[in-house]
Coordinates of C-alpha atoms in Angstrom, one line a residue:
M8 CA 4.3 3.9 -8.1
N9 CA 4.4 6.1 -5.1
A10 CA 2.3 9.2 -5.1
H11 CA 4.4 11.1 -2.6
P12 CA 8.0 11.2 -1.5
P13 CA 9.3 8.1 0.3
T14 CA 9.3 8.0 4.1
L15 CA 11.2 5.0 5.2
E16 CA 9.7 3.6 8.3
A17 CA 11.7 2.6 11.4
E18 CA 12.1 -1.1 11.9
P19 CA 9.0 -2.7 13.3
A20 CA 9.0 -4.0 16.8
R21 CA 10.5 -7.5 16.9
S22 CA 8.2 -10.1 18.4
E23 CA 10.6 -13.0 17.8
P24 CA 13.8 -13.7 19.7
E25 CA 16.8 -11.7 18.5
G26 CA 18.3 -14.8 16.9
F27 CA 15.3 -15.1 14.5
Y28 CA 15.8 -11.6 13.0
V29 CA 17.8 -11.5 9.9
E30 CA 19.4 -8.0 9.7
A31 CA 20.7 -8.6 6.1
L32 CA 17.2 -9.3 4.9
A33 CA 15.8 -6.2 6.6
R34 CA 18.5 -4.1 5.1
G35 CA 17.9 -5.5 1.6
L36 CA 14.2 -4.7 1.8
S37 CA 14.9 -1.1 3.0
V38 CA 17.2 -0.7 -0.1
I39 CA 14.3 -1.9 -2.4
R40 CA 11.9 0.5 -0.8
C41 CA 14.0 3.6 -1.4
F42 CA 13.4 3.4 -5.1
D43 CA 10.3 5.2 -6.4
E44 CA 9.0 7.6 -9.0
A45 CA 11.2 10.4 -7.6
H46 CA 14.2 8.1 -7.2
E47 CA 14.3 5.8 -10.2
R48 CA 18.1 5.7 -10.4
L49 CA 20.4 6.0 -7.4
T50 CA 24.0 5.8 -6.5
I51 CA 25.4 3.8 -3.6
S52 CA 25.8 7.0 -1.6
E53 CA 22.2 8.1 -2.3
V54 CA 20.9 4.7 -1.2
A55 CA 22.9 4.9 2.0
R56 CA 21.5 8.3 2.7
L57 CA 17.9 7.3 2.0
T58 CA 18.1 4.1 4.1
G59 CA 20.4 5.3 6.9
L60 CA 22.7 2.4 6.1
S61 CA 26.5 2.7 5.9
R62 CA 27.9 3.0 2.4
A63 CA 29.5 -0.4 2.6
T64 CA 26.3 -2.1 3.7
A65 CA 24.3 -0.3 1.0
R66 CA 26.9 -1.4 -1.6
R67 CA 26.7 -5.1 -0.5
S68 CA 22.9 -5.0 -0.6
L69 CA 22.8 -3.5 -4.0
L70 CA 25.3 -5.9 -5.4
T71 CA 23.4 -8.9 -3.9
L72 CA 20.2 -7.6 -5.5
S73 CA 22.0 -7.1 -8.8
A74 CA 23.3 -10.7 -8.7
L75 CA 19.8 -12.0 -8.1
G76 CA 18.4 -9.9 -11.0
Y77 CA 16.3 -7.5 -9.0
V78 CA 18.6 -4.5 -9.6
A79 CA 20.6 -3.4 -12.6
T80 CA 23.6 -1.1 -12.7
D81 CA 25.8 0.8 -15.2
G82 CA 28.6 0.8 -12.7
K83 CA 27.6 4.1 -11.1
Q84 CA 23.8 4.1 -10.7
F85 CA 21.4 1.4 -9.8
W86 CA 17.8 0.8 -10.7
L87 CA 15.1 -1.8 -10.2
T88 CA 14.4 -4.4 -12.9
P89 CA 11.0 -5.8 -13.9
R90 CA 11.8 -8.9 -11.8
I91 CA 11.0 -6.9 -8.7
L92 CA 7.3 -7.1 -9.8
S93 CA 7.4 -10.8 -8.8
L94 CA 7.5 -9.8 -5.2
G95 CA 4.2 -7.8 -5.4
H96 CA 2.7 -10.5 -7.6
A97 CA 3.3 -13.1 -4.9
Y98 CA 0.9 -11.2 -2.6
L99 CA -1.7 -10.7 -5.3
S100 CA -1.6 -14.3 -6.3
S101 CA -1.6 -15.7 -2.8
T102 CA -4.7 -13.8 -1.4
P103 CA -8.2 -14.0 -2.9
L104 CA -9.2 -10.5 -1.9
P105 CA -7.9 -8.6 -5.0
R106 CA -9.3 -11.2 -7.3
L107 CA -12.7 -10.9 -5.7
L108 CA -12.7 -7.2 -5.6
Q109 CA -11.6 -6.5 -9.2
P110 CA -14.8 -7.5 -11.1
V111 CA -16.9 -5.6 -8.5
L112 CA -14.8 -2.5 -9.0
E113 CA -15.2 -2.8 -12.8
E114 CA -19.0 -3.1 -12.4
V115 CA -19.1 0.1 -10.3
S116 CA -16.8 1.9 -12.7
A117 CA -18.9 0.9 -15.7
E118 CA -22.2 1.9 -14.0
L119 CA -20.9 5.3 -12.7
H120 CA -18.4 6.1 -15.4
E121 CA -15.9 6.9 -12.7
S122 CA -12.7 5.4 -11.4
C123 CA -13.2 2.9 -8.5
S124 CA -10.4 1.5 -6.3
A125 CA -9.8 -0.7 -3.3
S126 CA -7.1 -0.6 -0.7
I127 CA -5.8 -2.0 2.6
L128 CA -4.0 -0.3 5.4
D129 CA -0.2 -0.7 5.7
G130 CA 1.3 1.2 8.5
G131 CA 0.4 4.8 8.1
E132 CA -0.6 4.5 4.4
I133 CA -3.2 2.9 2.2
V134 CA -2.0 0.5 -0.5
Y135 CA -4.0 0.0 -3.6
I136 CA -4.8 -3.7 -4.2
A137 CA -7.3 -3.4 -7.1
R138 CA -8.4 -0.6 -9.4
A139 CA -10.8 0.1 -12.3
A140 CA -9.9 3.5 -13.9
T141 CA -11.8 5.4 -16.5
R142 CA -10.0 8.8 -16.4
R143 CA -7.3 10.4 -14.4
V144 CA -8.7 12.4 -11.5
I145 CA -5.4 12.9 -9.6
S146 CA -2.2 14.4 -11.0
V147 CA -0.2 11.3 -10.1
G148 CA -1.1 8.1 -11.8
L149 CA -2.4 5.4 -9.5
G150 CA -2.4 1.7 -9.9
V151 CA -2.1 -1.5 -7.9
G152 CA 0.7 -1.1 -5.3
S153 CA 0.4 2.7 -5.2
R154 CA 0.5 4.2 -1.7
L155 CA -1.1 7.3 -0.2
P156 CA -1.4 8.8 3.3
A157 CA -4.3 7.4 5.2
Y158 CA -5.3 10.5 7.2
C159 CA -6.4 12.6 4.2
T160 CA -7.9 10.0 1.9
S161 CA -11.4 8.6 2.0
M162 CA -10.3 4.9 2.0
G163 CA -7.7 5.7 4.6
R164 CA -10.3 7.2 6.9
V165 CA -12.6 4.2 6.5
L166 CA -9.7 1.9 7.5
L167 CA -8.5 4.1 10.3
A168 CA -12.1 4.3 11.7
A169 CA -12.1 0.5 11.9
L170 CA -8.9 0.4 14.1
E171 CA -9.0 -0.5 17.8
P172 CA -8.7 2.6 19.9
E173 CA -5.1 1.8 21.0
A174 CA -4.0 1.2 17.4
L175 CA -5.6 4.5 16.3
E176 CA -3.8 6.4 19.1
A177 CA -0.5 4.8 18.1
Y178 CA -1.1 5.8 14.5
L179 CA -1.9 9.4 15.5
A180 CA 1.2 9.6 17.8
Q181 CA 3.5 8.4 15.0
T182 CA 2.0 10.1 11.9
P183 CA 2.7 13.8 11.0
L184 CA -0.5 15.3 9.7
R185 CA 0.9 17.4 6.9
P186 CA -1.3 19.9 5.1
L187 CA -1.2 18.7 1.5
T188 CA -3.8 21.3 0.5
P189 CA -5.5 24.2 2.3
H190 CA -8.4 21.8 3.0
T191 CA -6.4 19.0 4.7
L192 CA -7.5 18.2 8.2
T193 CA -4.3 18.3 10.3
D194 CA -5.6 18.7 13.9
P195 CA -5.5 15.3 15.7
A196 CA -8.6 16.1 17.8
R197 CA -10.7 17.1 14.8
L198 CA -9.4 14.0 12.9
R199 CA -10.5 11.8 15.8
Q200 CA -14.0 13.4 15.6
E201 CA -14.1 12.9 11.9
L202 CA -13.1 9.2 12.2
E203 CA -15.8 8.7 14.8
R204 CA -18.3 10.1 12.4
V205 CA -17.0 7.8 9.7
R206 CA -17.4 4.9 12.0
R207 CA -21.1 5.8 12.8
Q208 CA -22.2 6.7 9.3
G209 CA -20.3 3.9 7.5
Y210 CA -18.6 6.0 4.9
A211 CA -16.0 8.7 4.4
L212 CA -16.2 11.7 2.1
V213 CA -13.0 13.6 1.5
D214 CA -13.2 16.9 -0.4
Q215 CA -9.9 18.2 -1.9
E216 CA -7.7 17.3 1.2
L217 CA -5.3 15.1 -0.7
E218 CA -5.2 17.2 -3.9
L219 CA -7.1 20.2 -5.1
G220 CA -9.8 19.2 -7.5
L221 CA -10.1 15.7 -6.2
R222 CA -13.2 14.6 -4.3
S223 CA -13.9 11.0 -3.2
V224 CA -16.2 8.8 -1.1
A225 CA -15.3 5.4 0.4
V226 CA -17.1 2.6 2.2
P227 CA -15.7 -0.4 4.1
V228 CA -15.5 -3.9 2.7
R229 CA -16.5 -6.3 5.4
N230 CA -16.7 -10.1 5.8
A231 CA -19.7 -12.0 7.3
R232 CA -18.5 -11.2 10.8
G233 CA -18.4 -7.5 10.2
R234 CA -14.6 -7.3 10.2
V235 CA -13.3 -4.6 7.8
L236 CA -10.9 -6.2 5.3
A237 CA -10.5 -3.3 2.9
A238 CA -12.0 -0.1 1.7
M239 CA -13.4 0.8 -1.7
N240 CA -13.9 4.3 -3.2
V241 CA -14.9 6.3 -6.2
G242 CA -12.9 9.4 -7.0
V243 CA -14.2 12.3 -9.1
Q244 CA -13.2 15.7 -10.3
A245 CA -14.5 18.3 -7.9
G246 CA -15.4 20.7 -10.7
R247 CA -17.5 18.1 -12.4
V248 CA -19.2 16.2 -9.6
S249 CA -20.7 18.0 -6.6
R250 CA -20.7 16.7 -3.0
E251 CA -24.5 16.3 -3.3
E252 CA -24.2 14.1 -6.4
L253 CA -21.4 12.1 -4.8
M254 CA -23.7 11.3 -1.9
E255 CA -26.9 10.8 -3.9
R256 CA -25.7 9.0 -7.0
V257 CA -22.3 7.4 -6.1
L258 CA -22.6 6.4 -2.5
P259 CA -25.6 4.0 -2.9
V260 CA -23.8 2.2 -5.7
L261 CA -20.7 1.8 -3.6
R262 CA -22.6 0.5 -0.6
Q263 CA -24.5 -2.0 -2.7
A264 CA -21.2 -3.2 -4.2
A265 CA -19.7 -3.6 -0.8
D266 CA -22.7 -5.5 0.4
S267 CA -22.5 -7.9 -2.5
L268 CA -19.0 -8.9 -1.4
V269 CA -19.9 -10.0 2.1
P270 CA -21.0 -13.6 1.2
L271 CA -17.8 -14.0 -0.8
L272 CA -15.4 -13.0 1.9
G273 CA -16.1 -15.7 4.5
V274 CA -15.9 -15.3 8.2

């Protein structure tokens, strides 16, 4: 479930020779990505508009996905079927990271009585790969597969701070820093400074920049070589947990949990 309106990304740079790039596959994936919480059912024309494809191409893609069982239709509108979940499950079942993180997140959540999550960076967004929730602290429900902007989230800042300088500059050049609340940091120079501070101190605290009333702190999840593989955070209601309590009670538990994962994540 997406927590914000879809922004379909431009095609990634092609590193393979042109003959290895399958346009039909790329178009089919763009059709799948245009469905979300705000677009549960779409007509062919709407899919064409959201993806930038011609109506004929959108129709062929939808009918192919329908024949494969990933999309259903009533003849006018189309929607995703539960079979689409098998695509996400393929990632979760093929990488050990979510399986290793989940019990640790549950331990943190049980100790703090707060929601604890883990994510990775995908383009300009974070993607949740594991989560242990106790109560909803954000207006939109979050779960595995949910995506949020990286620049205004604690986990996103931890992951952005771990990027190589050229990768970070490319991110800042391509990403509009939209003010989601009056507190959102939208100046690129100030964001660079904040990310440098996150890199030095080893954690990120974000106070109501994603959503009013939401406060969170995140730490990096590293392997034995120090490479950042993911980020994990605890999110709280700002009216219930102060910044000071977040730093004094929550951050040490998060850090200890992240340290416990290092021997399990290899090199």
